[in-house]
Amino acid sequence: MDVFLDTFRCCAHTLAYDSWVSLTPLLTKRGATFAQRVAASVNYAVGFDELTVESTDRYVEMAIELSTNREYYKSVREKIYDTVPTCNYFNSDIFFDNFLKIVSAAK
């Protein structure tokens, strides 16, 4: 898959995570509700805020840019391979440590 094009009414949740695990860029539009903002949060967590847009027009522009501008797409893919595999979002040790802190604080 070259790019994950997110939906608008209820955006990707687990599939957003899966997209980045498979090192696939995720294009999403930030919405007004929680269900419309999850994928934007995932993009932020992996360091790809530039793939979160605010309007439908910009979403279409970005989708076209990703599919027609090979140099731009190549730069996005290179950034993905350089940053996503080592970002904290996928670091299970950090997650586990934070989880233990939360559980300990709740006792």
Backbone as a ProteinNet text record, in pm:
[ID]
protein_1_A
[PRIMARY]
MDVFLDTFRCCAHTLAYDSWVSLTPLLTKRGATFAQRVAASVNYAVGFDELTVESTDRYVEMAIELSTNREYYKSVREKIYDTVPTCNYFNSDIFFDNFLKIVSAAK
[TERTIARY]
85.2	0	89.8	55.4	136.3	97.8	-30.7	-77.8	-213.2	-237.3	-365.7	-446.1	-559	-648.5	-759.5	-755.7	-849.4	-987.8	-1088.9	-1225.9	-1252.5	-1366.3	-1392	-1485.6	-1596.2	-1696.3	-1642.3	-1578.1	-1514.1	-1380.6	-1275.9	-1145	-1087	-973.2	-904.9	-863.1	-876.7	-828.1	-717.8	-752.4	-653.7	-587.1	-662.9	-603.2	-499.7	-512.6	-409.3	-278.6	-287.8	-170.5	-114.7	-200.6	-156.7	-88.7	-139.5	-79.5	66.2	90.5	227.7	315.8	259.8	338	386.7	303.1	341.7	420.6	457.7	536.1	467.1	335.5	254.3	207	230.2	185.1	32.6	-12.9	-155.1	-198.4	-282.1	-338.6	-474.4	-492.2	-618.5	-660.6	-788.4	-843.7	-890.8	-840.5	-878.8	-1024.7	-1101.8	-1241.8	-1268.6	-1394.9	-1435.2	-1454.4	-1479	-1508.2	-1391	-1394.9	-1289.6	-1271	-1380.7	-1373.2	-1314.5	-1318.2	-1264	-1122	-1064.7	-933.2	-827.2	-866.9	-772.8	-656	-683.4	-575.4	-480.8	-533.7	-448.6	-354.4	-404.7	-320.7	-211.4	-245.6	-145.7	-39.6	-82.5	14.9	109.5	54.8	137.1	236.7	189.6	274.9	392.4	374.7	483.7	563	527.2	604.3	564.1	437.6	390.8	268.6	278.7	170.8	136.5	235.5	211.2	112.6	82.6	-15.9	-155.1	-171.6	-302.2	-344.1	-458.9	-505.5	-633.4	-671.4	-787	-911.2	-897	-1011.6	-1016.6	-1134.4	-1151.4	-1071.2	-1069.9	-992.8	-844.7	-791.5	-649.7	-624.1	-720.2	-708.6	-693.7	-777.7	-772.4	-639.2	-595.5	-467.4	-352.3	-351.1	-244.2	-248.7	-368.6	-381.4	-325.6	-356.2	-304.6	-153	-104.8	39.6	114	61.2	124.7	124.2	20.2	8.8	74.3	104.7	160.8	302.5	339.3	472.1	565.2	637.4	722	832.8	887.6	992.8	938.4	820	758.5	728.3	668.2	635.4	762	868.2	994.9	1048.9	1036.3	1084.4	1002.4	871.4	786.2	827.1	846.4	886.6	1021.8	1115.4	1246.6	1233.1	1151	1129.1	1064.6	971	905.7	1008.9	1092.1	1190.7	1295.6	1319.9	1417.9	1361.2	1231.3	1177.2	1077.3	988.9	879	925.3	1015.1	1051.6	1111.3	1169.8	1234.9	1162.1	1045.4	975.7	915.9	896.2	846.5	706.6	629.3	493.1	491.5	595.6	602.5	696.7	740.9	834.9	756.7	749.4	670.1	729.4	860.2	920.6	870.4	865.4	813	665.8	589	447.2	429.3	504	491.3	530.6	639.9	682.6	574.7	518.2	411.7	286.6	255.2	140.2	157.5	275.8	303.8	290.9	334.7	321.1	174.1	93.3	-49.4	-115.8	-84.6	-142.6	-98.4	28.4	80	13.7	-7.1	-70	-216.1	-280.5	-422	-445.3	-340.5	-355	-367
-116.7	0	123	222	342.7	448.8	460.8	562.2	519.1	548.4	521	650	648.6	763.8	743.4	822.5	808.5	860	812.5	858.9	978.9	1047.3	1172.1	1157.3	1091.1	1086.4	1020.2	908	837.5	788.2	853.1	823	694	658.5	536.4	545.2	434.4	422.3	316.8	192.9	85.4	80.3	107	104.1	214	324.8	429	372.9	305.9	240	138.1	55.2	-47.2	13.8	127	194.7	229.1	286.5	324.8	204.3	99.7	-22.7	-78.3	-66.7	-115.2	-10.6	100.5	208.3	270	285.8	345.2	482.7	587.1	720.2	726.9	799.2	812.2	956.5	979.2	1111.3	1118.3	1216.3	1228.9	1374.6	1394.2	1528.8	1536.8	1636.9	1655.7	1702.4	1636.7	1673.3	1739.5	1754.2	1824.9	1732.1	1604.2	1511.3	1418.1	1350.8	1254.9	1152.6	1095.2	990.9	1042.4	1173.8	1233.5	1287.2	1266.2	1322.5	1217.8	1093.6	989.6	976.3	965.2	947.5	1067.3	1187.1	1305.8	1292.8	1239.1	1217.5	1115.3	1011.5	909.7	971.2	1049.6	1117	1204.3	1276.7	1361	1276	1165.1	1078.9	1019.7	995.5	938.8	1045.3	1172.6	1281.3	1320.3	1298.3	1330.6	1422.3	1531.8	1630.7	1682.9	1685.5	1739.6	1656.8	1534.5	1451.3	1461.2	1556.5	1587	1723.3	1727.5	1852.5	1898.6	2024.3	2084.7	2095.3	2073.1	2090.2	1978.8	1959.6	1859.7	1898.4	2027.8	2072.4	2039.7	2065.9	2036.5	1886	1809	1662.8	1614.3	1663.6	1624.6	1667.5	1789.9	1838.1	1747.6	1712.6	1627.7	1487.2	1431.7	1298.7	1300.1	1405.1	1417.8	1435.3	1518.8	1541.8	1411.4	1334.4	1207.1	1106.8	1113.9	1015.1	1057	1185.2	1230	1285.4	1337.9	1396.7	1292.8	1223.1	1112.2	1158.4	1277.3	1328.3	1355.3	1415.5	1441.4	1309.2	1216.5	1086.6	1016.4	1023.3	961.1	1024.3	1156.7	1223.1	1181.2	1163.3	1115.5	974.1	887.3	748.4	743.2	824.5	826.9	870.6	973.5	1019.9	909	837.6	726.9	623.8	581.3	477.7	525.4	657.8	712.9	734.5	762.5	805.2	710	653.6	576	452.3	370.2	247.8	273.4	390.3	417.4	521.5	565.9	668.9	607.9	693	646.6	585.7	619.1	567.2	414.2	354.9	209.3	146.8	223.8	174.1	110.9	-20.4	-90.9	-77.3	-57.2	-37.3	91.5	199.8	326.3	311	246.2	224.8	148.7	40.8	-42.6	34.7	110.6	191.5	292.2	359.8	457.6	389.8	273.5	197.9	161.3	114.7	79.4	201.6	316.3	439.2	473.1	457.6	487.6	389	261.6	159.1	182.2	212.9	237.8	359.3	462.9	584.9	562.5	468.3	441.2	361.5	301.1	217.2	300.2
0	0	0	-80.2	-90.5	10.9	38.1	132.4	187.3	314	377.8	372.1	300.6	292.5	395	499.4	610.5	571.8	644.1	624.7	715.4	695.1	767.5	887	872.8	980.9	1107.3	1088.4	1199.2	1146.1	1189.3	1131.7	1188.9	1134.6	1176.2	1322.3	1390.1	1527.3	1526.8	1540.6	1534.7	1397.6	1293.2	1159.4	1140.8	1212.3	1207.2	1262.2	1373.7	1432.1	1333	1276.5	1181.4	1059.4	1014.3	900.2	928	1046	1078	1108.5	1167.2	1190.1	1056.5	954.7	822	743	810	750.1	629.1	640.2	535.2	579.7	500	539	550	651	681.2	660.4	561	536.7	604	692.7	764.5	773.6	798.4	820	964.1	1035.5	1175.6	1180.9	1266.8	1282.1	1415.3	1448.5	1570.1	1689.7	1665	1774.2	1799.5	1913.2	1946.6	1835	1788.6	1685.7	1555.1	1535.1	1413.8	1433.1	1551.5	1580	1617	1627.4	1671.4	1574.8	1447.1	1350	1350.5	1372.7	1382.7	1501.9	1611.6	1730	1702.1	1628.8	1594.1	1502.7	1403.7	1316.8	1398.3	1493.3	1579.9	1659.5	1712.3	1795.7	1718.4	1590.1	1511	1436	1455.4	1396	1255.8	1220.3	1085.9	1088.4	1161.2	1163.2	1024.1	934.5	800.9	719.6	764.2	694.8	757.7	848.7	906	853.6	789	728.3	796.6	770.4	836.7	747.9	617.2	527.5	423.2	368.8	263.4	140.2	105.4	-11	5.8	124.3	149.1	147.4	195.9	194	49.8	-38.5	-180.3	-241	-211.2	-263	-218.4	-90.8	-37.5	-97.9	-114.5	-174.9	-317.4	-391.1	-527.9	-525.5	-433.1	-421.3	-389.7	-296.3	-259.9	-374.8	-459.4	-566.4	-697.2	-713.9	-842	-832.5	-716.5	-701.1	-640.4	-727.2	-682.5	-587.7	-608.8	-519.9	-380.4	-374.5	-243.9	-173.3	-246.8	-188.1	-138.8	-218	-179.3	-51	-37.2	84.5	206.4	188.2	297.1	336.9	238.7	268.3	340	297.4	363.1	508.3	531.4	669.1	752.1	692.9	763.1	807.1	714.2	745.9	845.9	848.9	943	1083	1094.7	1224.2	1288.8	1212.1	1270.9	1348.5	1294.7	1369.3	1507.3	1527.4	1655.6	1740.8	1697.1	1775.5	1903.3	2001.6	2131.4	2125.4	2024.4	2012.7	2008.8	1954.4	1943.1	2045.5	2142.6	2242.5	2357.9	2359.7	2460.9	2600.9	2611.9	2744.1	2808.7	2731.4	2783.5	2819.5	2732.8	2761	2891.7	2907.8	3027.1	3152.8	3146.5	3261.2	3300.3	3202.3	3230.4	3283.9	3230	3277.6	3424.9	3461.7	3601.5	3692	3646.7	3725.7	3750	3648.2	3660.1	3757	3742.3	3829.6	3973.5	3993.8	4129.5	4192.4	4113.5	4165.3	4201.7	4136.6	4162	4288.5	4343.2	4462.3	4586.2
[MASK]
+++++++++++++++++++++++++++++++++++++++++++++++++++++++++++++++++++++++++++++++++++++++++++++++++++++++++++

